[in-house]
Every structure is written in C-alpha cells, then in structure tokens.
Amino acid sequence: MRDALSSDKFRFALVGAGIIGTHHGKVISELDDQIDLVAVVNRTLDKAEKITAVRGGTAFTSLTEAMAATDIDVVVICTPAGGRAEVAIEALEAGKHLIIEKPAEVSLSKIDDIIAAQQRAGTQVTVISQHRFDPATEVALTAIKAGELGRLTSGIASIDWWRGQSYYDSAGWRATWKVDGGGALMNQGVHTVDLLVAMLGTPVEVFALTAILAHERIETEDVAVGVVRFESGALGVLHATTAAFPGLSARLQVHGDKGSIVIENDELSFIHLTRKDAARDEKFFGLKDHANNQVAEYALPGGSPAAAGGDPSLSDAHRYQYENFLAALRGTEEIRVGLAEHRQTLSVIVGAYESARTGRPVSLV
C-alpha cells in the first residue's frame, strides 16, 4: 500500500460490471489524473472485458484473483447489494480502501460486520451517497448548520416513481429480499431517505406500512409510507413508491420555525431562510403564495440531468464524492459519508420494514 500522501495515482479495482459499475468506470476515467484503473472484476468475464476495453485495466472473474495478480490500493464494489459484505470484508482483510455502492448491504448485522473489518484494517471506506454532494444539498446543509432554518421541526422524503412489470421481470433478483434487501424504499428511495437523515439528524424511532399494489411476482414492496422521530424532536414522513404512474419526482422538504427548503429532482425549488442577524417575519398564518422564495439568491452551478428528464445517476455528484474520498486518502479532508453515516440511513429503512412486519413502532437506538 502506497503512502496516503503520495502524489502518485491510486490503483483502483472495480468489482461489478453491470449498469452502475459501468458508470463508476466512467467516473474513474474522468479522474484519470489521480486514478489508474488496473482491474475490473465480474463473474462473467466478457462484461468485465467490455469495461477494460474502454477504460483500461485487466479483466478478472474474482477479486481474489485480481488481488493476487495486481497491486491494488482501492476496491470499488458495485455488485448486487445482497453480496457486498463478503467482497468488502475480503478487500478490507487484504488492507484495501473501499468505495461501496449504496446500500452497502441489506441488513444492519452485515453493515456491522463491514464496520468491524474496517476497524481491524484501519483503512478508509466511503459509501456512495452522491446526492449529499449535490449543490442544492450543500446549500441546505450549510443553512441548517448556520441555524438559518431555526429549530428543525419536520421533513418529508417522497419518491413518486413508476417501474413497469417488465422492469421487475428483466432480472430475477429484482425486488427480492435476499439480493435487493427491499423494494421502493430500499432500492429507489434510499438516497432521499439519506438526505432526510443528513438534514434532520439522528433517527430514533420509525413506524411504517408497506404493500404490493401494482406489480406481480415480486417479494418486496412497491409502496411504503412511514413516520420517523428524530433525536432533536423533529418528525419526518417517508413515502416511496414504484407504483405512481407515469412516474413523477423525488422530493425532499425540510422545515424549521425560521425557514423551509424544498429540493425536487436534485434541484433547489424553494428556500426561505431567516439570517442570523435578521428578525423572523411575524405571520398570523403563512401560505406558499405569500412566501418569499429566495431561490434566485443562490447561483447553483449547472443543472442536473434529472431535472431535464434524464438519468439522475449521471450527475457530477459521483465525481464530487470520489474527489472527497481521494482527498481523504491524501489526508487533506475527512470522509463525508462513511459506514457510520450510512448505517443511520439503513437503520431507518430496515426499521421501517420491521415495523411493517410487526405493526409496531421500532426503536433505532
């Protein structure tokens, strides 16, 4: 393992050559001044070779084989969610740093196994939560930290998407507990739930209901609703569905007694803050039509593909998270989304499933 402060490129191995692995290959290529992709691993060799033909490196069918044949600093895990702990622990036991796609695993016990392996290894691990790096999220988190929303009171994480039956039928692992770990909430909603947790703080209790209402031959839910209580006293609402035809938006609302923020499809659509040096306007009652939307005051760079109807996974946010990780390897920044932060988000989702199963609130502490 090279010195963390070395100016040389870090040698990366990419494990998993599916859709998301292919996207990570693209991000790695965009950072080729800092990263050398030396290995791509996939059980089906030809898929790995498709990436190496474009991005470089050598194709392998197992991480064990790749680590034996190649000097590797960082392993990027893009395998199906239900098998990530096994790969992560193998890499950590070999002393490698990790980037793990979300969710890092499908149960808290497996996340804890990865955490224990990282503590033994003493290496760096980040879990992909790219929307924490969106410009709109940066604005929101900065405002919350500065107290410009006042006391946080509530939030709403809502994902109103559609997935056709053909989507689920296209791969036998889709919407299975073993591999996906859940449905609309775990697979599609995890990023929006993650932002709710990032903004409202430590979750302490969840109560939820789930259902399968618009699809056949799936194990996991296509509708989930719930409520979350946070350590601060703030309350959150969860709504995730792949049964909202024709598919609408991912929306996050955060409210306080001095301001509110709305992010829709990764874009800042509403913000009203009360600056520290200003008094809050007294209102007998307030409605959106009378609210001063301050969004024009925030010059956010670019526009996300999601806002234009494109694929939200193709934003710059993955690269921003990679840059944070590379800076952490060189000792100039802290990891912003590690396993501990990811575990909080996963605890809400796993807790919601347990609550739906038992019909009772679930404590998260």
Short mmCIF file of C-alpha atoms in Angstrom, two decimals:
data_model
loop_
_atom_site.label_atom_id
_atom_site.label_comp_id
_atom_site.label_asym_id
_atom_site.label_seq_id
_atom_site.Cartn_x
_atom_site.Cartn_y
_atom_site.Cartn_z
CA MET A 1 0.00 0.00 0.00
CA ARG A 2 1.43 3.32 -1.01
CA ASP A 3 1.79 6.22 1.39
CA ALA A 4 -1.52 8.11 1.74
CA LEU A 5 0.25 11.37 0.97
CA SER A 6 1.89 10.09 -2.19
CA SER A 7 1.38 12.18 -5.30
CA ASP A 8 1.20 9.05 -7.44
CA LYS A 9 -2.05 7.75 -8.84
CA PHE A 10 -4.08 5.36 -6.73
CA ARG A 11 -4.62 1.93 -8.28
CA PHE A 12 -8.32 1.00 -8.41
CA ALA A 13 -10.10 -2.32 -8.89
CA LEU A 14 -13.75 -2.19 -9.93
CA VAL A 15 -15.87 -5.15 -8.80
CA GLY A 16 -19.15 -5.49 -10.67
CA ALA A 17 -19.52 -4.65 -14.36
CA GLY A 18 -23.25 -4.00 -14.58
CA ILE A 19 -25.01 -0.68 -15.18
CA ILE A 20 -23.75 1.03 -12.04
CA GLY A 21 -20.27 -0.49 -12.39
CA THR A 22 -20.08 0.87 -15.92
CA HIS A 23 -20.96 4.32 -14.59
CA HIS A 24 -18.25 4.09 -11.95
CA GLY A 25 -15.83 3.20 -14.73
CA LYS A 26 -16.78 6.45 -16.42
CA VAL A 27 -16.23 8.47 -13.24
CA ILE A 28 -12.84 6.80 -12.71
CA SER A 29 -11.84 7.75 -16.26
CA GLU A 30 -12.82 11.36 -15.58
CA LEU A 31 -10.35 11.33 -12.68
CA ASP A 32 -7.52 9.67 -14.58
CA ASP A 33 -5.06 12.26 -13.32
CA GLN A 34 -5.46 10.67 -9.86
CA ILE A 35 -6.69 7.13 -10.56
CA ASP A 36 -5.30 4.21 -12.53
CA LEU A 37 -7.94 1.54 -13.18
CA VAL A 38 -5.89 -1.65 -13.01
CA ALA A 39 -8.56 -4.34 -12.67
CA VAL A 40 -12.23 -4.98 -13.42
CA VAL A 41 -13.87 -7.98 -11.79
CA ASN A 42 -17.07 -9.71 -12.85
CA ARG A 43 -18.24 -13.31 -12.65
CA THR A 44 -18.97 -13.11 -16.37
CA LEU A 45 -15.61 -12.22 -17.86
CA ASP A 46 -16.92 -10.68 -21.08
CA LYS A 47 -18.75 -7.95 -19.13
CA ALA A 48 -15.53 -7.03 -17.35
CA GLU A 49 -13.71 -7.01 -20.67
CA LYS A 50 -16.22 -4.53 -22.12
CA ILE A 51 -15.16 -2.04 -19.46
CA THR A 52 -11.44 -2.72 -19.70
CA ALA A 53 -11.61 -2.29 -23.48
CA VAL A 54 -12.77 1.31 -22.92
CA ARG A 55 -11.31 2.23 -19.53
CA GLY A 56 -8.14 0.11 -19.31
CA GLY A 57 -7.05 -2.47 -16.78
CA THR A 58 -7.21 -6.26 -16.77
CA ALA A 59 -10.39 -8.33 -16.50
CA PHE A 60 -10.77 -10.97 -13.78
CA THR A 61 -13.56 -13.23 -12.58
CA SER A 62 -12.83 -12.83 -8.84
CA LEU A 63 -11.37 -10.24 -6.52
CA THR A 64 -9.13 -12.90 -5.03
CA GLU A 65 -7.58 -13.46 -8.44
CA ALA A 66 -7.26 -9.73 -9.11
CA MET A 67 -5.51 -9.00 -5.79
CA ALA A 68 -3.09 -11.88 -6.32
CA ALA A 69 -2.14 -10.66 -9.80
CA THR A 70 -2.27 -6.87 -9.42
CA ASP A 71 -1.15 -4.22 -6.94
CA ILE A 72 -4.38 -2.54 -5.78
CA ASP A 73 -4.97 0.37 -3.39
CA VAL A 74 -8.75 0.84 -3.64
CA VAL A 75 -11.60 -1.56 -4.35
CA VAL A 76 -14.89 -0.18 -5.72
CA ILE A 77 -17.83 -2.52 -5.00
CA CYS A 78 -20.75 -2.41 -7.45
CA THR A 79 -22.05 -5.96 -7.05
CA PRO A 80 -25.72 -6.64 -6.14
CA ALA A 81 -26.49 -5.29 -2.66
CA GLY A 82 -27.08 -8.66 -1.02
CA GLY A 83 -23.48 -9.81 -1.54
CA ARG A 84 -21.43 -6.71 -0.82
CA ALA A 85 -20.30 -7.59 2.70
CA GLU A 86 -18.43 -10.67 1.51
CA VAL A 87 -16.48 -8.67 -1.08
CA ALA A 88 -15.91 -5.74 1.29
CA ILE A 89 -14.55 -7.90 4.08
CA GLU A 90 -12.21 -9.76 1.72
CA ALA A 91 -10.84 -6.45 0.47
CA LEU A 92 -10.52 -4.97 3.96
CA GLU A 93 -8.73 -8.04 5.27
CA ALA A 94 -6.24 -7.50 2.43
CA GLY A 95 -5.70 -3.92 3.64
CA LYS A 96 -7.55 -2.14 0.83
CA HIS A 97 -9.53 1.09 0.92
CA LEU A 98 -13.16 0.84 -0.24
CA ILE A 99 -15.83 2.68 -2.18
CA ILE A 100 -19.14 0.80 -1.80
CA GLU A 101 -22.31 1.48 -3.76
CA LYS A 102 -25.50 2.03 -1.76
CA PRO A 103 -26.83 0.24 0.13
CA ALA A 104 -23.61 -1.25 1.45
CA GLU A 105 -25.61 -4.32 2.49
CA VAL A 106 -29.20 -5.36 3.13
CA SER A 107 -29.05 -5.82 6.92
CA LEU A 108 -27.58 -3.92 9.85
CA SER A 109 -25.73 -7.01 11.06
CA LYS A 110 -23.85 -7.23 7.76
CA ILE A 111 -23.09 -3.49 7.89
CA ASP A 112 -21.72 -4.07 11.38
CA ASP A 113 -19.53 -6.88 10.04
CA ILE A 114 -18.07 -4.47 7.48
CA ILE A 115 -17.54 -1.81 10.19
CA ALA A 116 -15.69 -4.33 12.36
CA ALA A 117 -13.49 -5.34 9.41
CA GLN A 118 -12.69 -1.69 8.68
CA GLN A 119 -11.74 -1.09 12.31
CA ARG A 120 -9.34 -4.02 12.14
CA ALA A 121 -7.90 -2.85 8.81
CA GLY A 122 -7.64 0.85 9.64
CA THR A 123 -8.37 1.82 6.05
CA GLN A 124 -10.76 4.36 4.52
CA VAL A 125 -14.31 3.45 3.45
CA THR A 126 -16.99 5.57 1.83
CA VAL A 127 -20.50 4.53 0.83
CA ILE A 128 -21.89 6.16 -2.30
CA SER A 129 -24.42 8.78 -1.26
CA GLN A 130 -23.81 11.10 -4.15
CA HIS A 131 -26.79 13.36 -3.58
CA ARG A 132 -25.20 14.64 -0.37
CA PHE A 133 -22.77 16.33 -2.78
CA ASP A 134 -25.43 18.00 -4.97
CA PRO A 135 -25.21 21.82 -4.97
CA ALA A 136 -28.79 22.04 -3.64
CA THR A 137 -27.90 19.75 -0.76
CA GLU A 138 -24.80 21.80 0.01
CA VAL A 139 -26.96 24.93 0.28
CA ALA A 140 -29.43 23.19 2.57
CA LEU A 141 -26.82 21.67 4.88
CA THR A 142 -24.95 24.99 5.14
CA ALA A 143 -28.17 26.81 6.05
CA ILE A 144 -29.08 24.20 8.67
CA LYS A 145 -25.61 24.31 10.22
CA ALA A 146 -25.83 28.11 10.37
CA GLY A 147 -29.19 27.92 12.16
CA GLU A 148 -30.99 29.76 9.37
CA LEU A 149 -33.98 27.42 9.50
CA GLY A 150 -34.25 27.88 13.25
CA ARG A 151 -35.36 24.81 15.17
CA LEU A 152 -35.92 21.95 12.74
CA THR A 153 -39.50 20.73 13.07
CA SER A 154 -40.27 18.30 10.25
CA GLY A 155 -39.27 16.85 6.92
CA ILE A 156 -40.75 14.82 4.07
CA ALA A 157 -38.91 12.35 1.84
CA SER A 158 -41.13 11.39 -1.08
CA ILE A 159 -40.28 9.28 -4.13
CA ASP A 160 -43.17 9.05 -6.61
CA TRP A 161 -41.77 6.79 -9.32
CA TRP A 162 -43.01 4.12 -11.69
CA ARG A 163 -41.40 0.81 -12.59
CA GLY A 164 -43.26 -1.36 -15.08
CA GLN A 165 -43.71 -5.08 -14.68
CA SER A 166 -41.13 -5.51 -17.42
CA TYR A 167 -38.54 -3.84 -15.14
CA TYR A 168 -39.04 -6.44 -12.44
CA ASP A 169 -39.24 -9.33 -14.90
CA SER A 170 -35.98 -8.27 -16.57
CA ALA A 171 -33.84 -9.78 -13.78
CA GLY A 172 -34.77 -12.47 -11.29
CA TRP A 173 -33.03 -10.71 -8.39
CA ARG A 174 -35.06 -7.51 -8.65
CA ALA A 175 -37.39 -6.86 -5.69
CA THR A 176 -36.08 -9.85 -3.74
CA TRP A 177 -35.24 -9.68 -0.05
CA LYS A 178 -32.01 -11.65 -0.41
CA VAL A 179 -30.40 -9.53 -3.13
CA ASP A 180 -32.23 -6.17 -3.17
CA GLY A 181 -32.99 -6.11 0.55
CA GLY A 182 -36.23 -4.27 -0.10
CA GLY A 183 -38.26 -2.54 -2.76
CA ALA A 184 -39.31 1.06 -3.36
CA LEU A 185 -37.91 2.27 -0.04
CA MET A 186 -34.57 0.43 -0.08
CA ASN A 187 -33.81 0.45 -3.79
CA GLN A 188 -35.37 3.62 -5.18
CA GLY A 189 -35.86 5.67 -2.01
CA VAL A 190 -32.56 5.21 -0.21
CA HIS A 191 -30.99 8.44 -1.50
CA THR A 192 -33.93 10.65 -0.48
CA VAL A 193 -34.15 8.97 2.93
CA ASP A 194 -30.39 9.54 3.24
CA LEU A 195 -30.84 13.27 2.65
CA LEU A 196 -33.64 13.43 5.23
CA VAL A 197 -31.32 11.85 7.80
CA ALA A 198 -28.40 14.09 6.78
CA MET A 199 -30.54 17.17 7.43
CA LEU A 200 -32.67 16.20 10.44
CA GLY A 201 -30.03 14.28 12.37
CA THR A 202 -30.09 11.06 14.35
CA PRO A 203 -33.27 8.99 13.86
CA VAL A 204 -34.59 7.26 16.98
CA GLU A 205 -37.90 5.61 16.01
CA VAL A 206 -39.86 4.62 12.90
CA PHE A 207 -43.35 3.34 12.22
CA ALA A 208 -44.30 2.20 8.71
CA LEU A 209 -46.68 0.31 6.44
CA THR A 210 -45.82 -1.37 3.14
CA ALA A 211 -47.79 -3.01 0.35
CA ILE A 212 -47.58 -4.64 -3.09
CA LEU A 213 -50.33 -2.98 -5.11
CA ALA A 214 -49.35 -2.59 -8.76
CA HIS A 215 -47.00 -5.47 -9.59
CA GLU A 216 -46.83 -9.25 -9.68
CA ARG A 217 -44.09 -11.77 -8.93
CA ILE A 218 -42.17 -9.51 -6.55
CA GLU A 219 -41.29 -10.17 -2.91
CA THR A 220 -40.73 -6.62 -1.75
CA GLU A 221 -42.99 -3.59 -1.57
CA ASP A 222 -43.95 -1.21 -4.35
CA VAL A 223 -45.47 1.25 -1.81
CA ALA A 224 -44.08 2.26 1.58
CA VAL A 225 -45.19 5.00 3.96
CA GLY A 226 -43.91 5.82 7.41
CA VAL A 227 -43.06 8.35 10.08
CA VAL A 228 -39.70 8.90 11.76
CA ARG A 229 -38.92 10.57 15.08
CA PHE A 230 -35.51 12.21 15.36
CA GLU A 231 -33.35 12.80 18.41
CA SER A 232 -33.99 16.55 18.18
CA GLY A 233 -37.75 16.01 18.39
CA ALA A 234 -38.29 16.72 14.69
CA LEU A 235 -40.67 14.41 12.84
CA GLY A 236 -40.22 13.02 9.33
CA VAL A 237 -42.53 11.49 6.77
CA LEU A 238 -41.48 8.70 4.37
CA HIS A 239 -43.24 7.95 1.10
CA ALA A 240 -41.67 5.70 -1.51
CA THR A 241 -43.38 4.02 -4.41
CA THR A 242 -42.72 2.49 -7.80
CA ALA A 243 -46.49 2.39 -8.38
CA ALA A 244 -47.08 6.06 -9.26
CA PHE A 245 -47.79 6.05 -12.99
CA PRO A 246 -46.36 7.59 -15.11
CA GLY A 247 -43.58 8.46 -12.63
CA LEU A 248 -43.14 11.86 -11.03
CA SER A 249 -40.34 13.09 -8.80
CA ALA A 250 -38.05 12.60 -5.85
CA ARG A 251 -38.81 15.40 -3.42
CA LEU A 252 -37.32 16.44 -0.09
CA GLN A 253 -38.85 19.06 2.21
CA VAL A 254 -37.18 20.32 5.38
CA HIS A 255 -38.95 22.77 7.69
CA GLY A 256 -37.98 24.82 10.68
CA ASP A 257 -39.53 27.64 12.70
CA LYS A 258 -37.47 30.20 10.77
CA GLY A 259 -37.33 28.75 7.26
CA SER A 260 -38.05 25.96 4.80
CA ILE A 261 -36.24 24.22 1.94
CA VAL A 262 -37.60 22.08 -0.89
CA ILE A 263 -35.38 20.04 -3.21
CA GLU A 264 -37.08 18.37 -6.17
CA ASN A 265 -35.23 16.06 -8.58
CA ASP A 266 -31.93 17.26 -7.09
CA GLU A 267 -32.74 20.90 -7.78
CA LEU A 268 -33.40 23.63 -5.22
CA SER A 269 -37.02 24.63 -5.94
CA PHE A 270 -37.86 26.60 -2.78
CA ILE A 271 -35.84 28.17 0.00
CA HIS A 272 -36.73 30.76 2.61
CA LEU A 273 -34.23 31.44 5.37
CA THR A 274 -34.02 33.86 8.27
CA ARG A 275 -30.49 35.17 8.55
CA LYS A 276 -28.87 35.17 11.95
CA ASP A 277 -28.74 38.97 12.00
CA ALA A 278 -32.39 39.38 10.95
CA ALA A 279 -35.66 39.00 12.80
CA ARG A 280 -38.14 36.44 11.56
CA ASP A 281 -41.24 37.98 9.98
CA GLU A 282 -44.25 37.51 12.23
CA LYS A 283 -47.11 35.93 10.30
CA PHE A 284 -50.62 35.32 11.62
CA PHE A 285 -50.68 32.45 9.11
CA GLY A 286 -48.50 31.58 6.16
CA LEU A 287 -49.14 30.10 2.74
CA LYS A 288 -46.81 29.38 -0.15
CA ASP A 289 -48.45 32.08 -2.27
CA HIS A 290 -47.34 34.63 0.31
CA ALA A 291 -43.89 33.15 0.93
CA ASN A 292 -40.75 34.85 -0.31
CA ASN A 293 -38.92 32.22 -2.34
CA GLN A 294 -35.26 33.19 -2.11
CA VAL A 295 -34.06 30.59 -4.62
CA ALA A 296 -32.90 33.29 -7.06
CA GLU A 297 -30.30 34.36 -4.49
CA TYR A 298 -28.48 31.04 -4.84
CA ALA A 299 -26.47 30.71 -8.05
CA LEU A 300 -26.15 26.95 -8.29
CA PRO A 301 -23.78 25.60 -10.94
CA GLY A 302 -25.29 23.68 -13.85
CA GLY A 303 -28.48 21.67 -13.90
CA SER A 304 -28.87 18.03 -13.12
CA PRO A 305 -29.88 15.56 -15.85
CA ALA A 306 -32.76 14.52 -13.59
CA ALA A 307 -34.31 17.97 -13.85
CA ALA A 308 -34.35 17.63 -17.64
CA GLY A 309 -35.87 14.16 -17.51
CA GLY A 310 -32.54 12.35 -17.74
CA ASP A 311 -30.86 9.77 -15.56
CA PRO A 312 -30.06 11.26 -12.12
CA SER A 313 -27.19 8.79 -11.70
CA LEU A 314 -25.28 10.61 -14.44
CA SER A 315 -24.81 13.84 -12.47
CA ASP A 316 -21.46 15.20 -11.39
CA ALA A 317 -22.21 14.19 -7.80
CA HIS A 318 -20.49 10.78 -8.05
CA ARG A 319 -17.31 12.56 -9.09
CA TYR A 320 -17.61 15.03 -6.19
CA GLN A 321 -17.82 12.10 -3.77
CA TYR A 322 -14.83 10.43 -5.41
CA GLU A 323 -12.87 13.65 -5.03
CA ASN A 324 -13.71 13.78 -1.32
CA PHE A 325 -12.53 10.16 -0.99
CA LEU A 326 -9.26 10.82 -2.83
CA ALA A 327 -8.63 13.86 -0.65
CA ALA A 328 -9.20 11.71 2.43
CA LEU A 329 -6.65 9.19 1.16
CA ARG A 330 -4.14 12.03 0.92
CA GLY A 331 -5.06 13.30 4.38
CA THR A 332 -6.46 16.68 3.31
CA GLU A 333 -10.18 16.05 4.01
CA GLU A 334 -12.39 13.84 6.16
CA ILE A 335 -14.66 11.20 4.61
CA ARG A 336 -18.07 12.82 4.46
CA VAL A 337 -20.15 9.65 4.11
CA GLY A 338 -18.66 6.68 5.88
CA LEU A 339 -20.17 3.46 7.17
CA ALA A 340 -21.47 5.07 10.36
CA GLU A 341 -23.43 7.72 8.45
CA HIS A 342 -24.74 5.12 6.03
CA ARG A 343 -25.80 2.85 8.89
CA GLN A 344 -28.09 5.57 10.24
CA THR A 345 -29.92 5.76 6.92
CA LEU A 346 -30.12 2.00 6.59
CA SER A 347 -31.47 1.73 10.15
CA VAL A 348 -34.48 3.81 9.12
CA ILE A 349 -35.23 1.61 6.11
CA VAL A 350 -34.63 -1.72 7.85
CA GLY A 351 -36.60 -0.45 10.84
CA ALA A 352 -39.47 0.54 8.56
CA TYR A 353 -39.62 -3.00 7.18
CA GLU A 354 -39.61 -4.48 10.67
CA SER A 355 -42.37 -2.08 11.72
CA ALA A 356 -44.48 -3.02 8.69
CA ARG A 357 -43.98 -6.69 9.53
CA THR A 358 -44.91 -6.39 13.19
CA GLY A 359 -47.37 -3.48 13.10
CA ARG A 360 -45.41 -1.70 15.85
CA PRO A 361 -43.01 1.24 16.10
CA VAL A 362 -39.35 0.23 16.01
CA SER A 363 -36.68 1.84 18.16
CA LEU A 364 -33.50 2.74 16.26
CA VAL A 365 -31.26 3.32 19.30
#
